[in-house]
């Protein structure tokens, strides 16, 4: 096994652990407690001195995630000033010195944001406590009679093929693991999934979703392009014309919008075919411009974060409802949609603002890093992660509110994923 395969296996194990932990935290009931501790052999007759993170459910729908401060840690596990800054940089509030204030690092969130808390927990375990693998953790639970045990059993290792190798998937889970490995190789880390198990990817200024179909061995890539179409008849004519010029990626009308869809046969699965499909999407998304949107008659579903002048512009005022979503993290996608008045235009506007926030905080993080201001860089990094999570939840709200049913006929194998690069792009004018 190469070093990259080994590292990827560790990242995948943590990604699986984070997903299981997020589901568990989301299902906790009042007074349930979960403690995760790193397991170390006793030293000099001292019992376990490993670092820990704990969760406590309270207030009907809230969960507190805590990292103990030095007041509760063994001298061998005291946090240095730099480590305390790391914990704070992961999104935890510092201990409160007041009489009744929390004595540990903590973050409170609604249980619906179990995935967010799981992310913060994993960051602390890996970056602060230096836990190499989730199998090195011990879990204990207390609470009511119905409090379930926390059980994380790493998935059995599957062979990860070379991207050019053809593999017959054993089952849906195996195919998902193969897709995760392919996207992980592209990103350099295990992919983050939304609540439906799809992998959101950002290509230029648009977002697409990679999903493994349940009904057949196939992978589907979907990119929402346009919304709020007024003249569906005119849009259908334009789309039909463009589909003749671009046969591999289908443009479809769905819920007064346009989505681009490509299905990749996975029997057998070849990782390079998926990467080739993503390349074709990049070409297509690069061709989607305002002129095409005007021909269709709608609103483009892209953010302006690619504008180089963005970071030099003053940040726009963030609506109070969006701040509630970002700070409270208190709701499932349906409730988020209600906060956005159940209107697609409002959700899209909030997505644009959230992505601008991500871009601004990332820029500030880089500036702080160049200035060797570690504390500020970590704070900016944490803020960017929070706005990325907010953006994901808004996308889920958009999909819940207007999730398209895609009328895609079943296809056979796609044998020509590597087309002629000299062909006209989707929106080039061609002489008849």
Short mmCIF file of C-alpha atoms in Angstrom, two decimals:
data_model
loop_
_atom_site.label_atom_id
_atom_site.label_comp_id
_atom_site.label_asym_id
_atom_site.label_seq_id
_atom_site.Cartn_x
_atom_site.Cartn_y
_atom_site.Cartn_z
CA UNK A 1 0.00 0.00 0.00
CA UNK A 2 1.38 3.39 -0.97
CA UNK A 3 1.62 6.25 1.50
CA UNK A 4 -1.16 8.11 -0.32
CA UNK A 5 -3.47 5.06 -0.10
CA UNK A 6 -2.67 4.75 3.60
CA UNK A 7 -3.44 8.41 4.26
CA UNK A 8 -6.60 8.18 2.20
CA UNK A 9 -7.70 5.17 4.22
CA UNK A 10 -7.27 7.14 7.44
CA UNK A 11 -9.19 10.11 6.03
CA UNK A 12 -11.99 7.80 4.91
CA UNK A 13 -12.16 6.21 8.38
CA UNK A 14 -12.49 9.64 9.98
CA UNK A 15 -15.13 10.63 7.43
CA UNK A 16 -17.14 7.50 8.29
CA UNK A 17 -16.70 8.17 12.00
CA UNK A 18 -17.80 11.78 11.58
CA UNK A 19 -20.94 10.71 9.72
CA UNK A 20 -21.89 8.12 12.38
CA UNK A 21 -21.18 10.62 15.17
CA UNK A 22 -23.30 13.30 13.50
CA UNK A 23 -26.24 10.90 13.23
CA UNK A 24 -25.85 9.87 16.87
CA UNK A 25 -25.67 13.44 18.17
CA UNK A 26 -28.71 14.39 16.10
CA UNK A 27 -30.73 11.62 17.79
CA UNK A 28 -29.66 12.33 21.39
CA UNK A 29 -32.36 12.98 24.03
CA UNK A 30 -32.28 15.28 27.05
CA UNK A 31 -29.69 14.22 29.67
CA UNK A 32 -27.90 11.86 27.28
CA UNK A 33 -24.12 12.11 27.63
CA UNK A 34 -21.50 10.82 25.20
CA UNK A 35 -17.81 10.91 26.10
CA UNK A 36 -15.10 10.15 23.53
CA UNK A 37 -11.61 9.56 24.94
CA UNK A 38 -8.33 8.72 23.33
CA UNK A 39 -7.03 5.40 24.62
CA UNK A 40 -3.49 5.31 26.00
CA UNK A 41 -1.68 2.70 27.97
CA UNK A 42 -1.13 3.52 31.62
CA UNK A 43 2.12 5.34 32.41
CA UNK A 44 3.80 5.10 35.80
CA UNK A 45 0.66 3.56 37.29
CA UNK A 46 -1.41 6.52 36.06
CA UNK A 47 -4.70 5.49 34.57
CA UNK A 48 -5.88 6.81 31.24
CA UNK A 49 -4.66 10.36 30.69
CA UNK A 50 -5.98 10.75 27.17
CA UNK A 51 -7.77 13.81 25.86
CA UNK A 52 -11.51 13.75 25.44
CA UNK A 53 -14.52 15.47 23.92
CA UNK A 54 -17.99 15.10 25.39
CA UNK A 55 -21.57 15.82 24.34
CA UNK A 56 -24.52 16.63 26.61
CA UNK A 57 -28.13 16.92 25.37
CA UNK A 58 -30.36 19.49 27.06
CA UNK A 59 -33.18 21.99 26.58
CA UNK A 60 -35.41 19.73 24.46
CA UNK A 61 -33.42 20.26 21.26
CA UNK A 62 -29.92 21.44 22.18
CA UNK A 63 -26.53 19.72 22.49
CA UNK A 64 -23.39 21.05 24.13
CA UNK A 65 -20.04 19.80 22.87
CA UNK A 66 -17.22 20.34 25.38
CA UNK A 67 -13.45 20.08 25.40
CA UNK A 68 -12.12 20.05 28.98
CA UNK A 69 -9.93 22.94 30.07
CA UNK A 70 -6.70 22.47 32.03
CA UNK A 71 -8.74 22.64 35.23
CA UNK A 72 -9.95 19.10 34.49
CA UNK A 73 -6.93 17.64 32.70
CA UNK A 74 -4.08 15.56 34.08
CA UNK A 75 -0.75 17.43 34.12
CA UNK A 76 0.47 15.16 31.32
CA UNK A 77 -2.40 16.37 29.16
CA UNK A 78 -2.42 20.10 29.90
CA UNK A 79 -3.23 22.25 26.89
CA UNK A 80 -0.55 24.70 25.85
CA UNK A 81 -1.50 28.24 24.87
CA UNK A 82 -1.16 27.28 21.22
CA UNK A 83 -3.43 24.24 21.71
CA UNK A 84 -6.02 26.38 23.46
CA UNK A 85 -5.95 28.70 20.46
CA UNK A 86 -6.42 25.65 18.25
CA UNK A 87 -9.53 24.61 20.18
CA UNK A 88 -10.94 28.13 19.90
CA UNK A 89 -10.05 28.12 16.20
CA UNK A 90 -12.18 24.99 15.79
CA UNK A 91 -15.24 27.01 16.78
CA UNK A 92 -15.34 26.46 20.57
CA UNK A 93 -15.97 29.28 23.01
CA UNK A 94 -13.34 29.68 25.68
CA UNK A 95 -14.10 28.85 29.34
CA UNK A 96 -16.10 31.51 31.20
CA UNK A 97 -14.39 32.76 34.35
CA UNK A 98 -17.63 33.97 35.90
CA UNK A 99 -19.08 32.14 38.89
CA UNK A 100 -21.67 30.18 36.95
CA UNK A 101 -20.00 30.15 33.55
CA UNK A 102 -18.84 27.04 31.67
CA UNK A 103 -15.42 25.93 32.88
CA UNK A 104 -14.60 24.07 29.65
CA UNK A 105 -14.34 25.01 26.00
CA UNK A 106 -17.84 24.61 24.58
CA UNK A 107 -20.16 25.07 21.63
CA UNK A 108 -23.96 24.84 21.83
CA UNK A 109 -26.04 23.90 18.81
CA UNK A 110 -29.43 22.48 17.98
CA UNK A 111 -29.41 18.70 17.57
CA UNK A 112 -30.34 19.11 13.93
CA UNK A 113 -26.74 20.29 13.52
CA UNK A 114 -25.19 17.07 14.72
CA UNK A 115 -23.03 16.95 11.58
CA UNK A 116 -21.60 20.38 12.42
CA UNK A 117 -20.74 19.31 15.99
CA UNK A 118 -19.24 16.07 14.70
CA UNK A 119 -16.98 18.08 12.39
CA UNK A 120 -15.79 20.25 15.29
CA UNK A 121 -15.21 17.18 17.45
CA UNK A 122 -13.12 15.45 14.80
CA UNK A 123 -11.05 18.59 14.27
CA UNK A 124 -10.16 18.67 17.97
CA UNK A 125 -9.45 14.95 18.16
CA UNK A 126 -7.12 15.05 15.17
CA UNK A 127 -5.53 18.50 15.44
CA UNK A 128 -5.34 19.03 19.20
CA UNK A 129 -5.30 15.56 20.75
CA UNK A 130 -3.42 14.02 17.79
CA UNK A 131 -5.61 10.93 17.67
CA UNK A 132 -4.35 9.07 14.62
CA UNK A 133 -7.41 6.92 13.89
CA UNK A 134 -10.97 6.65 15.28
CA UNK A 135 -10.24 3.07 16.35
CA UNK A 136 -8.02 4.62 19.04
CA UNK A 137 -11.10 6.13 20.73
CA UNK A 138 -13.15 4.75 23.61
CA UNK A 139 -16.80 5.80 23.91
CA UNK A 140 -18.99 5.83 27.02
CA UNK A 141 -22.61 6.90 27.34
CA UNK A 142 -24.91 7.74 30.24
CA UNK A 143 -28.42 9.10 30.53
CA UNK A 144 -31.83 7.47 30.54
CA UNK A 145 -32.73 3.81 30.28
CA UNK A 146 -33.12 4.12 26.53
CA UNK A 147 -29.79 5.86 25.87
CA UNK A 148 -28.14 3.82 23.11
CA UNK A 149 -24.47 2.94 23.13
CA UNK A 150 -22.27 4.71 20.64
CA UNK A 151 -20.85 2.09 18.33
CA UNK A 152 -18.45 2.89 15.56
CA UNK A 153 -17.18 -0.13 13.71
CA UNK A 154 -14.95 0.87 10.81
CA UNK A 155 -16.20 -0.43 7.48
CA UNK A 156 -14.13 -3.32 6.16
CA UNK A 157 -11.40 -2.13 3.88
CA UNK A 158 -12.26 -2.36 0.20
CA UNK A 159 -9.62 -2.49 -2.47
CA UNK A 160 -9.14 0.98 -3.96
CA UNK A 161 -8.27 0.53 -7.63
CA UNK A 162 -6.17 2.65 -9.86
CA UNK A 163 -8.35 5.32 -11.47
CA UNK A 164 -7.97 3.62 -14.82
CA UNK A 165 -8.91 0.14 -13.56
CA UNK A 166 -12.34 -1.39 -14.15
CA UNK A 167 -13.99 -2.83 -11.04
CA UNK A 168 -17.29 -4.70 -10.74
CA UNK A 169 -19.04 -3.21 -7.67
CA UNK A 170 -20.13 -5.81 -5.14
CA UNK A 171 -23.09 -3.74 -3.96
CA UNK A 172 -24.30 -0.16 -3.56
CA UNK A 173 -22.01 0.45 -0.58
CA UNK A 174 -18.99 -0.78 -2.52
CA UNK A 175 -19.83 1.52 -5.44
CA UNK A 176 -20.23 4.44 -3.01
CA UNK A 177 -16.81 3.65 -1.55
CA UNK A 178 -15.29 3.63 -5.04
CA UNK A 179 -16.86 7.00 -5.87
CA UNK A 180 -15.71 8.41 -2.52
CA UNK A 181 -12.16 7.24 -3.26
CA UNK A 182 -12.22 8.84 -6.72
CA UNK A 183 -13.53 12.18 -5.45
CA UNK A 184 -11.12 11.95 -2.51
CA UNK A 185 -8.22 11.59 -4.94
CA UNK A 186 -9.47 14.68 -6.75
CA UNK A 187 -9.91 16.77 -3.60
CA UNK A 188 -6.98 15.46 -1.60
CA UNK A 189 -9.27 14.52 1.32
CA UNK A 190 -12.38 12.47 2.02
CA UNK A 191 -15.43 14.14 0.45
CA UNK A 192 -18.08 15.77 2.64
CA UNK A 193 -21.65 14.63 1.89
CA UNK A 194 -25.00 16.27 2.36
CA UNK A 195 -27.85 14.71 4.31
CA UNK A 196 -28.99 12.70 1.32
CA UNK A 197 -25.56 11.16 0.85
CA UNK A 198 -24.73 13.17 -2.28
CA UNK A 199 -21.33 14.81 -2.69
CA UNK A 200 -21.55 18.55 -3.44
CA UNK A 201 -18.66 19.87 -5.52
CA UNK A 202 -17.90 23.47 -6.41
CA UNK A 203 -16.71 23.96 -9.97
CA UNK A 204 -15.83 27.56 -10.67
CA UNK A 205 -18.88 29.48 -9.45
CA UNK A 206 -21.50 26.73 -9.61
CA UNK A 207 -22.30 23.73 -7.43
CA UNK A 208 -22.99 20.23 -8.71
CA UNK A 209 -23.93 17.01 -6.92
CA UNK A 210 -22.47 13.52 -7.42
CA UNK A 211 -24.74 10.67 -6.32
CA UNK A 212 -24.71 6.88 -6.50
CA UNK A 213 -28.05 5.56 -7.70
CA UNK A 214 -29.88 3.01 -5.56
CA UNK A 215 -31.75 1.39 -8.44
CA UNK A 216 -28.85 0.43 -10.68
CA UNK A 217 -25.03 0.47 -10.83
CA UNK A 218 -24.67 4.02 -12.06
CA UNK A 219 -23.38 7.39 -10.91
CA UNK A 220 -25.28 10.59 -11.61
CA UNK A 221 -23.92 14.13 -11.76
CA UNK A 222 -26.50 16.93 -11.46
CA UNK A 223 -25.91 20.68 -11.66
CA UNK A 224 -28.75 23.17 -11.12
CA UNK A 225 -28.18 25.96 -13.66
CA UNK A 226 -31.17 28.28 -13.95
CA UNK A 227 -34.27 29.05 -11.89
CA UNK A 228 -37.44 31.17 -12.15
CA UNK A 229 -38.12 30.54 -15.84
CA UNK A 230 -41.11 32.54 -17.09
CA UNK A 231 -41.67 31.05 -20.56
CA UNK A 232 -41.33 27.27 -20.28
CA UNK A 233 -42.24 26.72 -23.93
CA UNK A 234 -39.47 29.00 -25.16
CA UNK A 235 -37.04 27.44 -22.65
CA UNK A 236 -37.90 23.94 -23.89
CA UNK A 237 -37.11 24.96 -27.49
CA UNK A 238 -33.71 26.41 -26.52
CA UNK A 239 -32.87 23.35 -24.42
CA UNK A 240 -33.84 20.92 -27.19
CA UNK A 241 -31.51 22.75 -29.57
CA UNK A 242 -28.63 22.68 -27.10
CA UNK A 243 -29.11 19.00 -26.27
CA UNK A 244 -28.54 18.13 -29.92
CA UNK A 245 -25.18 19.90 -29.75
CA UNK A 246 -24.17 18.33 -26.43
CA UNK A 247 -25.42 14.72 -26.39
CA UNK A 248 -23.59 13.45 -23.30
CA UNK A 249 -24.92 15.98 -20.80
CA UNK A 250 -28.67 16.47 -20.82
CA UNK A 251 -30.31 19.78 -19.99
CA UNK A 252 -33.72 19.20 -18.43
CA UNK A 253 -36.57 21.40 -17.30
CA UNK A 254 -37.47 20.79 -13.67
CA UNK A 255 -39.63 22.94 -11.41
CA UNK A 256 -39.39 26.09 -13.55
CA UNK A 257 -35.64 25.68 -13.74
CA UNK A 258 -32.90 24.01 -15.76
CA UNK A 259 -30.62 21.29 -14.49
CA UNK A 260 -27.75 19.58 -16.28
CA UNK A 261 -27.55 15.81 -15.80
CA UNK A 262 -25.05 13.16 -16.80
CA UNK A 263 -25.28 9.49 -15.94
CA UNK A 264 -22.13 7.33 -15.85
CA UNK A 265 -22.52 3.59 -16.13
CA UNK A 266 -20.73 1.80 -13.29
CA UNK A 267 -20.89 -1.84 -14.38
CA UNK A 268 -17.92 -1.96 -14.31
CA UNK A 269 -16.85 1.21 -12.53
CA UNK A 270 -13.87 3.18 -13.83
CA UNK A 271 -12.80 6.12 -11.73
CA UNK A 272 -11.31 7.96 -14.68
CA UNK A 273 -14.72 7.94 -16.40
CA UNK A 274 -16.17 9.92 -13.49
CA UNK A 275 -13.29 12.39 -13.59
CA UNK A 276 -13.77 12.75 -17.34
CA UNK A 277 -17.47 13.48 -16.76
CA UNK A 278 -16.54 16.20 -14.26
CA UNK A 279 -14.20 17.71 -16.84
CA UNK A 280 -17.07 17.84 -19.32
CA UNK A 281 -19.22 19.55 -16.70
CA UNK A 282 -16.48 22.10 -16.18
CA UNK A 283 -16.57 22.85 -19.91
CA UNK A 284 -20.35 23.13 -19.85
CA UNK A 285 -20.44 25.32 -16.75
CA UNK A 286 -17.81 27.54 -18.31
CA UNK A 287 -20.14 28.05 -21.26
CA UNK A 288 -23.18 28.96 -19.15
CA UNK A 289 -23.20 32.74 -19.23
CA UNK A 290 -25.68 35.56 -18.88
CA UNK A 291 -26.45 35.50 -22.60
CA UNK A 292 -27.65 31.91 -22.34
CA UNK A 293 -29.68 32.73 -19.23
CA UNK A 294 -31.37 35.54 -21.14
CA UNK A 295 -32.16 33.18 -24.02
CA UNK A 296 -33.78 30.78 -21.57
CA UNK A 297 -35.39 33.57 -19.57
CA UNK A 298 -34.56 33.02 -15.88
CA UNK A 299 -32.00 33.54 -13.12
CA UNK A 300 -28.53 31.97 -13.11
CA UNK A 301 -27.73 29.81 -10.10
CA UNK A 302 -24.19 30.97 -9.59
CA UNK A 303 -22.51 33.15 -7.02
CA UNK A 304 -20.31 36.14 -7.73
CA UNK A 305 -17.44 34.82 -5.63
CA UNK A 306 -15.25 34.48 -8.73
CA UNK A 307 -15.13 38.25 -9.07
CA UNK A 308 -11.60 39.29 -8.20
CA UNK A 309 -12.84 42.60 -6.84
CA UNK A 310 -15.06 40.86 -4.31
CA UNK A 311 -12.57 40.91 -1.47
CA UNK A 312 -12.02 44.63 -1.94
CA UNK A 313 -15.73 45.40 -1.64
CA UNK A 314 -17.38 46.09 1.71
CA UNK A 315 -19.28 43.05 2.97
CA UNK A 316 -22.99 43.38 2.31
CA UNK A 317 -25.33 43.47 5.29
CA UNK A 318 -26.29 39.96 6.33
CA UNK A 319 -30.06 39.58 6.78
CA UNK A 320 -31.19 38.77 10.30
CA UNK A 321 -32.87 35.53 9.20
CA UNK A 322 -29.61 34.36 7.62
CA UNK A 323 -27.74 35.18 10.82
CA UNK A 324 -30.28 33.06 12.72
CA UNK A 325 -29.55 30.16 10.37
CA UNK A 326 -25.78 30.63 10.63
CA UNK A 327 -25.57 31.18 14.38
CA UNK A 328 -28.32 29.03 15.82
CA UNK A 329 -27.93 26.16 13.36
CA UNK A 330 -31.25 25.22 14.85
CA UNK A 331 -33.30 23.66 12.14
CA UNK A 332 -33.71 21.07 9.47
CA UNK A 333 -33.87 22.11 5.80
CA UNK A 334 -37.66 22.52 5.85
CA UNK A 335 -37.41 24.97 8.73
CA UNK A 336 -34.59 26.79 6.93
CA UNK A 337 -36.87 27.12 3.91
CA UNK A 338 -39.57 28.59 6.15
CA UNK A 339 -37.09 31.15 7.50
CA UNK A 340 -36.50 32.07 3.87
CA UNK A 341 -40.27 32.57 3.36
CA UNK A 342 -40.38 29.36 1.32
CA UNK A 343 -39.27 31.31 -1.72
CA UNK A 344 -36.54 30.06 -4.00
CA UNK A 345 -35.32 33.57 -4.73
CA UNK A 346 -34.67 34.25 -1.03
CA UNK A 347 -32.82 30.95 -0.55
CA UNK A 348 -30.66 31.67 -3.60
CA UNK A 349 -29.90 35.16 -2.34
CA UNK A 350 -28.86 33.74 1.03
CA UNK A 351 -26.66 31.18 -0.74
CA UNK A 352 -24.94 34.01 -2.61
CA UNK A 353 -24.39 35.98 0.58
CA UNK A 354 -23.09 32.91 2.41
CA UNK A 355 -20.62 32.12 -0.34
CA UNK A 356 -19.45 35.71 -0.34
CA UNK A 357 -18.86 35.32 3.40
CA UNK A 358 -16.82 32.16 2.75
CA UNK A 359 -14.70 33.95 0.14
CA UNK A 360 -14.15 36.97 2.38
CA UNK A 361 -13.15 34.88 5.43
CA UNK A 362 -10.85 32.71 3.29
CA UNK A 363 -9.13 35.82 1.98
CA UNK A 364 -8.75 37.15 5.52
CA UNK A 365 -7.37 33.79 6.61
CA UNK A 366 -4.68 33.93 3.92
CA UNK A 367 -3.77 37.51 4.82
CA UNK A 368 -3.47 36.55 8.50
CA UNK A 369 -1.37 33.52 7.63
CA UNK A 370 1.01 35.64 5.56
CA UNK A 371 1.26 38.05 8.51
CA UNK A 372 2.06 35.12 10.87
CA UNK A 373 -1.05 35.98 12.92
CA UNK A 374 -1.96 32.41 13.84
CA UNK A 375 -4.84 33.25 16.17
CA UNK A 376 -6.54 35.46 13.60
CA UNK A 377 -5.97 32.90 10.83
CA UNK A 378 -7.57 30.17 12.91
CA UNK A 379 -10.51 32.42 13.75
CA UNK A 380 -11.03 33.24 10.05
CA UNK A 381 -10.72 29.54 9.19
CA UNK A 382 -13.43 28.69 11.72
CA UNK A 383 -15.72 31.42 10.39
CA UNK A 384 -15.24 30.18 6.83
CA UNK A 385 -16.11 26.63 7.87
CA UNK A 386 -19.24 27.88 9.59
CA UNK A 387 -20.39 29.76 6.48
CA UNK A 388 -19.59 26.73 4.32
CA UNK A 389 -21.85 24.67 6.57
CA UNK A 390 -24.53 27.36 6.31
CA UNK A 391 -24.23 27.26 2.52
CA UNK A 392 -24.67 23.47 2.50
CA UNK A 393 -27.80 23.71 4.65
CA UNK A 394 -29.24 26.38 2.36
CA UNK A 395 -28.61 24.15 -0.66
CA UNK A 396 -30.41 21.33 1.15
CA UNK A 397 -33.31 23.70 1.88
CA UNK A 398 -33.42 24.63 -1.80
CA UNK A 399 -33.46 20.99 -2.81
CA UNK A 400 -36.16 20.13 -0.25
CA UNK A 401 -38.24 23.09 -1.39
CA UNK A 402 -37.78 22.43 -5.09
CA UNK A 403 -36.16 19.04 -5.52
CA UNK A 404 -36.57 18.09 -9.18
CA UNK A 405 -37.84 14.72 -10.29
CA UNK A 406 -35.59 14.02 -13.21
CA UNK A 407 -37.26 12.20 -16.10
CA UNK A 408 -34.10 10.44 -17.27
CA UNK A 409 -34.57 7.21 -19.20
CA UNK A 410 -32.31 4.33 -18.31
CA UNK A 411 -29.29 4.14 -20.53
CA UNK A 412 -26.80 1.52 -21.48
CA UNK A 413 -23.10 1.91 -20.97
CA UNK A 414 -21.55 5.14 -22.07
CA UNK A 415 -18.68 4.03 -24.25
CA UNK A 416 -17.54 7.45 -25.43
CA UNK A 417 -16.89 9.49 -22.33
CA UNK A 418 -13.76 10.86 -23.96
CA UNK A 419 -15.21 12.89 -26.80
CA UNK A 420 -13.60 15.00 -29.48
CA UNK A 421 -12.23 18.11 -27.76
CA UNK A 422 -12.33 20.01 -31.06
CA UNK A 423 -16.13 19.87 -31.18
CA UNK A 424 -18.07 23.09 -30.69
CA UNK A 425 -18.93 23.93 -27.12
CA UNK A 426 -22.52 23.96 -25.95
CA UNK A 427 -23.34 27.53 -26.77
CA UNK A 428 -21.15 28.18 -29.79
CA UNK A 429 -23.12 29.41 -32.76
CA UNK A 430 -22.76 26.94 -35.60
CA UNK A 431 -23.71 27.50 -39.18
CA UNK A 432 -26.49 25.28 -40.37
#
